Amino acid sequence: EAGVVQSPRYKIIEKKQPVAFWCNPISGHNTLYWYLQNLGQGPELLIRYENEEAVDDSQLPKDRFSAERLKGVDSTLKIQPAELGDSAVYLCACSKGTEAQETQYFGPGTRLLVL
Amino acid sequence: ELKVEQNPLFLSMQEGKNYTIYCNYSTTSDRLYWYRQDPGKSLESLFVLLSNGAVKQEGRLMASLDTKARLSTLHITAAVHDLSATYFCAVPSGNTGKLIFGQGTTLQVKP
């Protein structure tokens, strides 16, 4: 089966510009996660969706970040406006169900550089 | 608040040697995950440990979980260059599915 698809893979923007990332999870995987990974650190959860519902967005900086998963499949994560500190890798992951023991499968990530 | 700590954070070793990476976590959990990440790549699931005393092995890697000690180990046997990567452990936070990751251990295996 195809893995998690993310685009773009790389993005360079100037600060204060908007940027959007797209994720297509593995078919049939109902739970979708967006993680932020800073250099030399482990991923940190930004938001978790069960189908189209955001069930945990407590770590999402809502003043500039937004996310949607309108039909419970693809998802987009947006930053507006971007700041220098947003430079990081944004990882999308998915799991089949909603149980805590479900293995999460990660996409290749979008590497963002804000200048 | 759940905290996950790995040590060492960086490990340089010769091919053929054995070593162990440790993962400690601060609150009760009966499951733990190990992932591998190559430079510029995403995370690849290595092991899912689902109960106290669980042990899993794949090739030269063996992972174990002691839920009472809140400790998992990833043991490397007779390391080879292909094992060079960063290894993360991760623990679910409650029943939410949210994973808390350790800082990662970067393994460098020298010929």
Coordinates of N, CA and C in Angstrom, one line a residue:
Chain A
E1 N 0.8 -1.2 0.0 CA 0.0 0.0 0.0 C 0.9 1.2 0.0
A2 N 0.4 2.3 -0.6 CA 1.1 3.6 -0.6 C 1.2 4.1 0.8
G3 N 2.3 4.8 1.0 CA 2.6 5.4 2.3 C 1.9 6.8 2.4
V4 N 2.3 7.5 3.5 CA 1.8 8.8 3.7 C 2.5 9.8 2.7
V5 N 1.7 10.6 2.0 CA 2.2 11.5 1.0 C 2.1 12.9 1.6
Q6 N 3.2 13.6 1.5 CA 3.2 15.0 1.9 C 3.8 15.9 0.8
S7 N 3.3 17.1 0.7 CA 3.9 18.1 -0.3 C 3.6 19.5 0.3
P8 N 4.5 20.4 -0.1 CA 5.8 20.1 -0.8 C 6.8 19.5 0.2
R9 N 7.9 19.0 -0.3 CA 8.9 18.4 0.5 C 9.8 19.5 1.1
Y10 N 9.9 20.6 0.4 CA 10.8 21.7 0.9 C 10.0 23.0 0.6
K11 N 10.2 23.9 1.5 CA 9.6 25.3 1.2 C 10.5 26.3 1.9
I12 N 10.8 27.3 1.1 CA 11.6 28.5 1.6 C 10.7 29.7 1.4
I13 N 10.4 30.4 2.5 CA 9.6 31.6 2.4 C 10.2 32.7 3.3
E14 N 9.8 33.9 3.0 CA 10.2 35.0 3.9 C 9.2 35.2 5.0
K15 N 9.7 35.7 6.1 CA 8.9 35.9 7.3 C 7.7 36.7 7.0
K16 N 6.6 36.5 7.6 CA 5.3 37.2 7.5 C 4.5 36.6 6.3
Q17 N 5.1 35.8 5.5 CA 4.4 35.2 4.3 C 3.6 34.0 4.8
P18 N 2.5 33.6 4.1 CA 1.7 32.5 4.5 C 2.3 31.2 3.8
V19 N 2.1 30.1 4.4 CA 2.5 28.8 3.8 C 1.5 27.7 4.2
A20 N 1.4 26.7 3.3 CA 0.5 25.6 3.5 C 1.2 24.3 3.2
F21 N 0.8 23.3 4.0 CA 1.4 22.0 3.8 C 0.2 21.0 3.6
W22 N 0.4 20.0 2.7 CA -0.7 19.1 2.4 C -0.3 17.7 2.8
C23 N -1.2 16.9 3.2 CA -1.0 15.5 3.6 C -2.1 14.6 3.1
N24 N -1.7 13.5 2.5 CA -2.6 12.4 2.1 C -2.3 11.2 2.9
P25 N -3.1 10.7 3.8 CA -2.7 9.6 4.6 C -2.9 8.3 3.9
I26 N -2.5 7.2 4.6 CA -2.7 5.9 4.0 C -4.2 5.6 3.9
S27 N -4.6 5.0 2.8 CA -6.1 4.8 2.6 C -6.6 3.9 3.8
G28 N -7.8 4.4 4.3 CA -8.4 3.7 5.4 C -7.9 4.0 6.8
H29 N -6.9 4.9 6.9 CA -6.4 5.3 8.2 C -7.2 6.5 8.6
N30 N -8.0 6.4 9.7 CA -8.9 7.4 10.1 C -8.3 8.5 10.9
T31 N -7.3 8.2 11.6 CA -6.7 9.1 12.5 C -5.4 9.8 11.9
L32 N -5.4 11.1 11.9 CA -4.3 11.8 11.3 C -3.7 12.8 12.2
Y33 N -2.4 12.9 12.2 CA -1.6 13.7 13.1 C -0.7 14.6 12.3
W34 N -0.6 15.8 12.9 CA 0.5 16.8 12.4 C 1.5 16.9 13.6
Y35 N 2.8 16.7 13.2 CA 3.8 16.9 14.2 C 4.8 18.0 13.7
L36 N 5.4 18.6 14.7 CA 6.5 19.6 14.4 C 7.8 18.9 14.9
Q37 N 8.8 18.9 14.1 CA 10.1 18.4 14.5 C 11.2 19.4 14.3
N38 N 11.7 19.9 15.4 CA 12.8 20.9 15.3 C 14.1 20.1 15.2
L39 N 15.2 20.7 14.7 CA 16.4 20.1 14.5 C 17.0 19.4 15.8
G40 N 17.3 18.2 15.7 CA 17.9 17.5 16.8 C 16.9 17.1 17.9
Q41 N 15.7 17.2 17.6 CA 14.7 16.8 18.7 C 13.7 15.8 18.1
G42 N 12.9 15.3 19.0 CA 11.8 14.4 18.6 C 10.6 15.2 18.2
P43 N 9.7 14.5 17.4 CA 8.5 15.2 17.0 C 7.6 15.6 18.1
E44 N 6.9 16.7 18.0 CA 5.9 17.2 19.0 C 4.6 17.3 18.3
L45 N 3.5 16.8 18.9 CA 2.2 16.8 18.3 C 1.6 18.2 18.2
L46 N 1.1 18.6 17.1 CA 0.4 19.9 16.9 C -1.1 19.7 17.0
I47 N -1.6 18.7 16.2 CA -3.0 18.4 16.2 C -3.3 17.0 15.8
R48 N -4.4 16.5 16.3 CA -4.8 15.1 15.9 C -6.2 15.1 15.5
Y49 N -6.5 14.4 14.4 CA -7.8 14.3 13.8 C -8.3 12.9 13.9
E50 N -9.6 12.7 14.3 CA -10.2 11.4 14.2 C -11.3 11.7 13.1
N51 N -11.1 11.1 11.9 CA -11.9 11.4 10.8 C -11.8 12.9 10.5
E52 N -12.9 13.6 10.4 CA -12.7 15.1 10.2 C -12.7 15.9 11.4
E53 N -12.8 15.3 12.6 CA -12.9 16.1 13.8 C -11.5 16.2 14.5
A54 N -11.2 17.5 14.8 CA -9.9 17.7 15.5 C -10.2 17.4 17.0
V55 N -9.6 16.3 17.5 CA -9.8 15.9 18.9 C -8.8 16.4 19.8
D56 N -7.7 16.8 19.4 CA -6.6 17.4 20.2 C -5.8 18.4 19.5
D57 N -6.1 19.7 19.7 CA -5.3 20.7 19.1 C -4.7 21.6 20.2
S58 N -4.5 21.1 21.3 CA -4.1 21.9 22.5 C -2.7 22.5 22.2
Q59 N -1.8 21.8 21.4 CA -0.5 22.3 21.2 C -0.4 23.2 19.9
L60 N -1.5 23.4 19.2 CA -1.4 24.2 18.0 C -1.5 25.7 18.3
P61 N -0.5 26.5 17.9 CA -0.6 27.9 18.2 C -1.6 28.6 17.3
K62 N -2.8 28.8 17.8 CA -3.9 29.1 17.0 C -3.9 30.5 16.5
D63 N -3.0 31.3 17.0 CA -3.0 32.7 16.5 C -2.4 32.7 15.1
R64 N -1.6 31.7 14.7 CA -1.0 31.8 13.4 C -1.2 30.4 12.6
F65 N -1.5 29.4 13.3 CA -1.6 28.1 12.7 C -3.1 27.7 12.6
S66 N -3.4 27.0 11.5 CA -4.7 26.4 11.3 C -4.6 25.1 10.5
A67 N -5.6 24.3 10.7 CA -5.5 23.0 10.0 C -7.0 22.6 9.7
E68 N -7.1 21.8 8.7 CA -8.4 21.3 8.3 C -8.3 19.9 7.7
R69 N -9.4 19.2 7.8 CA -9.4 17.8 7.2 C -10.9 17.6 6.9
L70 N -11.3 18.3 5.8 CA -12.7 18.5 5.5 C -13.5 17.2 5.2
K71 N -12.9 16.3 4.5 CA -13.7 15.1 4.2 C -13.1 13.9 4.9
G72 N -12.3 14.1 5.9 CA -11.8 13.0 6.7 C -10.7 12.2 6.0
V73 N -10.1 12.8 5.0 CA -9.0 12.1 4.3 C -7.8 13.0 4.3
D74 N -7.7 13.8 3.2 CA -6.5 14.7 3.1 C -6.6 15.8 4.2
S75 N -5.5 16.4 4.5 CA -5.4 17.5 5.5 C -4.4 18.5 5.0
T76 N -4.7 19.8 5.4 CA -3.8 20.8 5.2 C -3.5 21.5 6.5
L77 N -2.2 22.0 6.6 CA -1.8 22.7 7.8 C -1.3 24.1 7.2
K78 N -1.8 25.2 7.8 CA -1.4 26.5 7.3 C -0.8 27.3 8.4
I79 N 0.2 28.1 8.0 CA 0.8 29.1 8.9 C 0.7 30.5 8.3
Q80 N 0.1 31.4 9.0 CA -0.1 32.7 8.5 C -0.2 33.8 9.6
P81 N 0.8 34.6 9.8 CA 2.0 34.7 9.0 C 3.2 33.9 9.6
A82 N 4.1 33.4 8.8 CA 5.2 32.6 9.3 C 6.2 33.5 10.0
E83 N 6.8 32.9 11.0 CA 7.9 33.6 11.8 C 9.2 32.8 11.6
L84 N 10.3 33.4 11.9 CA 11.6 32.8 11.8 C 11.6 31.4 12.6
G85 N 11.0 31.5 13.8 CA 11.0 30.3 14.6 C 10.2 29.1 14.2
D86 N 9.5 29.3 13.1 CA 8.7 28.2 12.5 C 9.5 27.3 11.6
S87 N 10.7 27.7 11.4 CA 11.6 26.8 10.6 C 11.8 25.5 11.3
A88 N 11.3 24.4 10.6 CA 11.3 23.1 11.2 C 10.9 22.1 10.1
V89 N 10.7 20.9 10.5 CA 10.1 19.9 9.6 C 8.7 19.6 10.2
Y90 N 7.8 19.6 9.3 CA 6.4 19.3 9.6 C 6.0 17.9 9.1
L91 N 5.7 17.1 10.1 CA 5.5 15.7 9.7 C 4.0 15.4 9.9
C92 N 3.5 14.6 8.9 CA 2.1 14.1 9.0 C 2.2 12.6 9.3
A93 N 1.3 12.1 10.1 CA 1.3 10.7 10.4 C -0.1 10.2 10.5
C94 N -0.3 8.9 10.4 CA -1.7 8.4 10.5 C -1.7 7.1 11.1
S95 N -2.9 6.7 11.6 CA -3.1 5.3 12.2 C -4.4 4.9 11.8
K96 N -4.6 3.5 11.8 CA -5.9 3.0 11.3 C -7.0 3.4 12.2
G97 N -6.9 3.2 13.5 CA -8.0 3.4 14.4 C -7.7 4.5 15.4
T98 N -8.4 4.6 16.5 CA -8.2 5.6 17.4 C -7.7 5.2 18.7
E99 N -7.4 3.9 18.8 CA -6.8 3.4 20.1 C -5.4 3.8 20.2
A100 N -5.0 4.0 21.5 CA -3.6 4.5 21.8 C -2.5 3.6 21.3
Q101 N -2.8 2.3 21.2 CA -1.8 1.4 20.8 C -1.6 1.2 19.3
E102 N -2.3 2.0 18.6 CA -2.2 1.9 17.1 C -0.8 2.5 16.7
T103 N -0.2 1.8 15.8 CA 1.1 2.3 15.3 C 0.8 3.5 14.4
Q104 N 1.6 4.5 14.5 CA 1.5 5.7 13.7 C 2.6 5.6 12.6
Y105 N 2.1 5.8 11.4 CA 3.0 5.8 10.2 C 3.2 7.2 9.7
F106 N 4.5 7.5 9.5 CA 4.9 8.9 9.2 C 5.1 9.1 7.7
G107 N 4.8 10.3 7.3 CA 5.2 10.8 6.0 C 6.6 11.3 6.0
P108 N 7.1 11.7 4.8 CA 8.5 12.2 4.6 C 8.7 13.6 5.2
G109 N 7.6 14.3 5.5 CA 7.8 15.6 6.1 C 7.9 16.7 5.0
T110 N 7.6 17.9 5.5 CA 7.9 19.2 4.7 C 8.9 20.0 5.5
R111 N 10.0 20.2 4.9 CA 11.1 21.0 5.6 C 10.9 22.5 5.2
L112 N 10.6 23.3 6.3 CA 10.3 24.7 6.1 C 11.4 25.5 6.6
L113 N 11.8 26.5 5.7 CA 12.8 27.5 6.1 C 12.2 28.9 6.0
V114 N 12.2 29.6 7.1 CA 11.7 30.9 7.1 C 12.8 31.9 7.2
L115 N 13.0 32.8 6.2 CA 14.1 33.7 6.1 C 13.7 35.1 6.6
Chain B
E1 N 2.9 15.6 33.9 CA 3.2 15.7 32.5 C 4.2 14.6 32.2
L2 N 3.9 13.9 31.1 CA 4.8 12.8 30.7 C 6.0 13.3 30.1
K3 N 7.2 12.8 30.6 CA 8.5 13.1 30.0 C 9.2 11.9 29.6
V4 N 9.8 11.9 28.4 CA 10.5 10.8 27.9 C 12.0 11.2 27.7
E5 N 12.9 10.4 28.2 CA 14.3 10.8 28.1 C 15.1 9.6 27.6
Q6 N 16.0 9.9 26.7 CA 16.9 8.9 26.1 C 18.3 9.2 26.5
N7 N 19.1 8.1 26.6 CA 20.5 8.3 26.7 C 21.2 7.0 26.2
P8 N 22.3 7.3 25.6 CA 22.9 8.6 25.3 C 22.2 9.3 24.2
L9 N 22.5 10.5 24.0 CA 22.0 11.3 22.8 C 22.8 11.1 21.6
F10 N 24.0 10.8 21.8 CA 24.9 10.5 20.6 C 25.8 9.3 21.0
L11 N 26.0 8.4 20.0 CA 26.7 7.2 20.2 C 27.5 6.9 19.0
S12 N 28.8 6.9 19.2 CA 29.7 6.5 18.1 C 30.4 5.2 18.4
M13 N 30.2 4.2 17.6 CA 30.7 2.9 17.9 C 31.4 2.2 16.7
Q14 N 32.2 1.3 17.0 CA 32.9 0.5 15.9 C 32.0 -0.6 15.5
E15 N 32.1 -0.9 14.2 CA 31.4 -2.1 13.7 C 31.8 -3.3 14.5
G16 N 30.8 -4.2 14.7 CA 31.0 -5.4 15.5 C 30.8 -5.3 17.0
K17 N 30.7 -4.1 17.5 CA 30.5 -3.9 18.9 C 29.0 -4.0 19.3
N18 N 28.8 -4.2 20.6 CA 27.4 -4.2 21.1 C 27.2 -2.9 22.0
Y19 N 26.0 -2.5 22.0 CA 25.7 -1.3 22.8 C 24.2 -1.3 23.1
T20 N 23.8 -0.5 24.1 CA 22.4 -0.4 24.5 C 22.0 1.1 24.6
I21 N 20.9 1.4 24.1 CA 20.3 2.7 24.2 C 19.1 2.6 25.2
Y22 N 19.0 3.6 26.1 CA 18.0 3.6 27.2 C 17.0 4.6 27.0
C23 N 15.8 4.3 27.4 CA 14.6 5.2 27.3 C 13.9 5.1 28.6
N24 N 13.8 6.2 29.3 CA 13.1 6.3 30.6 C 11.9 7.2 30.4
Y25 N 10.8 6.9 31.0 CA 9.6 7.8 30.9 C 9.0 8.0 32.3
S26 N 8.3 9.1 32.5 CA 8.0 9.5 33.8 C 6.7 9.1 34.4
T27 N 5.7 8.7 33.6 CA 4.4 8.3 34.1 C 4.1 6.9 33.6
T28 N 3.1 6.3 34.2 CA 2.8 4.9 33.9 C 2.3 4.7 32.4
S29 N 2.9 3.7 31.8 CA 2.4 3.4 30.4 C 2.8 1.9 30.2
D30 N 1.9 1.2 29.6 CA 2.1 -0.2 29.3 C 2.5 -0.5 27.9
R31 N 2.9 0.6 27.1 CA 3.3 0.4 25.8 C 4.3 1.5 25.4
L32 N 5.1 1.1 24.4 CA 6.2 2.0 24.0 C 6.6 1.6 22.6
Y33 N 7.0 2.7 21.8 CA 7.4 2.5 20.4 C 8.8 2.9 20.2
W34 N 9.5 2.2 19.3 CA 10.8 2.6 18.8 C 10.7 2.9 17.3
Y35 N 11.3 4.1 16.9 CA 11.3 4.5 15.5 C 12.8 4.7 15.2
R36 N 13.0 4.6 13.9 CA 14.3 4.9 13.3 C 14.1 6.1 12.3
Q37 N 15.1 7.0 12.3 CA 15.0 8.1 11.3 C 16.4 8.3 10.7
D38 N 16.4 8.2 9.4 CA 17.7 8.4 8.6 C 17.7 9.9 8.3
P39 N 18.9 10.5 8.1 CA 19.0 11.9 7.8 C 18.1 12.4 6.7
G40 N 17.3 13.4 6.9 CA 16.4 13.9 5.9 C 15.2 13.1 5.5
K41 N 15.0 12.0 6.3 CA 13.9 11.1 6.0 C 12.9 11.1 7.1
S42 N 11.8 10.4 6.9 CA 10.8 10.3 8.0 C 11.1 9.2 9.0
L43 N 10.2 9.0 9.9 CA 10.4 8.0 10.9 C 9.8 6.7 10.5
E44 N 10.6 5.7 10.7 CA 10.2 4.3 10.4 C 9.9 3.5 11.6
S45 N 8.8 2.9 11.7 CA 8.4 2.1 12.9 C 9.3 0.9 13.0
L46 N 10.0 0.7 14.2 CA 10.8 -0.5 14.4 C 10.1 -1.5 15.2
F47 N 9.7 -1.1 16.4 CA 9.1 -2.0 17.4 C 7.9 -1.4 18.1
V48 N 6.9 -2.2 18.4 CA 5.8 -1.8 19.2 C 5.8 -2.8 20.4
L49 N 6.0 -2.2 21.6 CA 6.1 -3.0 22.8 C 4.8 -2.8 23.6
L50 N 4.0 -3.8 23.8 CA 2.7 -3.7 24.3 C 2.4 -4.1 25.7
S51 N 3.4 -4.6 26.4 CA 3.2 -5.1 27.7 C 4.5 -5.2 28.5
N52 N 4.4 -5.3 29.8 CA 5.5 -5.4 30.7 C 6.3 -6.7 30.3
G53 N 7.6 -6.6 30.2 CA 8.4 -7.8 29.9 C 8.5 -8.1 28.4
A54 N 7.8 -7.3 27.6 CA 7.8 -7.5 26.1 C 9.2 -7.4 25.6
V55 N 9.6 -8.3 24.7 CA 10.9 -8.3 24.0 C 10.6 -8.6 22.6
K56 N 11.2 -7.8 21.7 CA 11.1 -8.0 20.3 C 12.5 -7.8 19.7
Q57 N 12.7 -8.7 18.6 CA 14.0 -8.6 18.0 C 13.8 -8.6 16.5
E58 N 14.6 -7.8 15.8 CA 14.6 -7.7 14.4 C 16.1 -7.5 14.0
G59 N 16.6 -8.6 13.4 CA 18.0 -8.5 13.0 C 19.0 -8.3 14.2
R60 N 19.7 -7.2 14.1 CA 20.7 -6.9 15.1 C 20.2 -6.1 16.2
L61 N 18.9 -5.7 16.2 CA 18.2 -4.9 17.2 C 17.3 -5.7 18.0
M62 N 17.3 -5.4 19.3 CA 16.4 -6.1 20.2 C 15.9 -5.0 21.2
A63 N 14.6 -4.9 21.4 CA 14.0 -4.0 22.3 C 13.2 -4.7 23.4
S64 N 13.2 -4.1 24.6 CA 12.5 -4.7 25.7 C 11.9 -3.6 26.5
L65 N 10.9 -4.0 27.3 CA 10.1 -3.0 28.0 C 9.9 -3.5 29.5
D66 N 10.2 -2.6 30.4 CA 10.0 -2.9 31.9 C 9.1 -1.8 32.3
T67 N 7.8 -2.0 32.4 CA 6.8 -1.0 32.8 C 6.9 -0.6 34.3
K68 N 7.4 -1.5 35.1 CA 7.6 -1.1 36.5 C 8.7 -0.1 36.7
A69 N 9.8 -0.3 36.0 CA 10.9 0.6 36.0 C 10.7 1.8 35.1
R70 N 9.7 1.7 34.3 CA 9.4 2.8 33.3 C 10.7 2.9 32.4
L71 N 11.1 1.8 31.9 CA 12.4 1.8 31.1 C 12.2 0.8 29.9
S72 N 12.7 1.3 28.8 CA 12.9 0.4 27.7 C 14.3 0.5 27.2
T73 N 14.8 -0.6 26.7 CA 16.2 -0.6 26.1 C 16.1 -1.1 24.7
L74 N 17.0 -0.5 23.9 CA 17.2 -1.0 22.5 C 18.7 -1.4 22.4
H75 N 18.8 -2.7 22.3 CA 20.2 -3.3 22.3 C 20.6 -3.6 20.9
I76 N 21.9 -3.2 20.6 CA 22.4 -3.4 19.3 C 23.5 -4.4 19.4
T77 N 23.4 -5.5 18.6 CA 24.4 -6.6 18.6 C 25.2 -6.5 17.3
A78 N 26.5 -6.5 17.5 CA 27.5 -6.6 16.4 C 27.1 -5.5 15.3
A79 N 27.2 -4.3 15.7 CA 26.8 -3.2 14.9 C 27.4 -3.2 13.5
V80 N 26.6 -2.8 12.5 CA 27.1 -2.6 11.2 C 26.8 -1.2 10.7
H81 N 27.5 -0.7 9.7 CA 27.3 0.7 9.3 C 25.9 1.1 8.9
D82 N 25.1 0.1 8.4 CA 23.7 0.4 8.0 C 22.8 0.7 9.1
L83 N 23.3 0.5 10.3 CA 22.4 0.9 11.5 C 22.6 2.3 11.9
S84 N 23.5 3.0 11.2 CA 23.7 4.4 11.5 C 22.4 5.2 11.2
A85 N 21.9 5.9 12.2 CA 20.6 6.6 12.1 C 20.3 7.2 13.5
T86 N 19.2 7.9 13.6 CA 18.7 8.4 14.9 C 17.6 7.5 15.3
Y87 N 17.6 7.1 16.5 CA 16.6 6.2 17.1 C 15.8 7.0 18.1
F88 N 14.4 6.9 18.0 CA 13.5 7.6 18.9 C 12.7 6.5 19.6
C89 N 12.5 6.8 20.9 CA 11.4 6.0 21.6 C 10.3 7.0 21.8
A90 N 9.1 6.4 21.9 CA 7.9 7.3 22.1 C 6.9 6.5 23.0
V91 N 6.2 7.3 23.8 CA 5.2 6.7 24.8 C 3.9 7.4 24.6
P92 N 2.8 6.7 24.6 CA 1.5 7.3 24.5 C 1.2 8.1 25.7
S93 N 0.6 9.3 25.5 CA 0.1 10.1 26.7 C -1.3 9.7 27.0
G94 N -1.5 9.0 28.1 CA -2.8 8.6 28.4 C -3.4 7.7 27.4
N95 N -4.7 7.8 27.1 CA -5.4 7.0 26.1 C -5.7 7.9 24.8
T96 N -5.0 9.0 24.7 CA -5.3 9.9 23.6 C -4.7 9.5 22.2
G97 N -3.7 8.7 22.2 CA -3.0 8.4 21.0 C -1.9 9.4 20.7
K98 N -1.8 10.4 21.5 CA -0.7 11.4 21.4 C 0.6 10.7 21.9
L99 N 1.6 10.8 21.0 CA 2.9 10.2 21.4 C 3.8 11.3 21.9
I100 N 4.5 11.0 23.0 CA 5.6 11.8 23.5 C 6.9 11.2 23.2
F101 N 7.7 11.9 22.4 CA 9.0 11.3 21.9 C 10.1 11.7 22.8
G102 N 11.1 10.8 22.9 CA 12.4 11.2 23.5 C 13.1 12.1 22.5
Q103 N 14.3 12.5 23.0 CA 15.1 13.5 22.2 C 15.8 12.8 21.0
G104 N 15.8 11.5 21.0 CA 16.5 10.8 20.0 C 18.0 10.5 20.3
T105 N 18.4 9.3 19.9 CA 19.8 8.9 20.0 C 20.4 8.7 18.6
T106 N 21.4 9.5 18.3 CA 22.1 9.4 17.0 C 23.2 8.4 17.1
L107 N 23.1 7.4 16.3 CA 24.0 6.3 16.3 C 24.9 6.4 15.1
Q108 N 26.2 6.4 15.3 CA 27.2 6.4 14.2 C 28.0 5.2 14.3
V109 N 28.0 4.3 13.3 CA 28.8 3.1 13.3 C 29.9 3.3 12.4
K110 N 31.1 3.2 12.9 CA 32.3 3.4 12.1 C 32.9 2.0 11.6
P111 N 33.3 2.0 10.4 CA 33.9 0.8 9.9 C 35.2 0.4 10.7

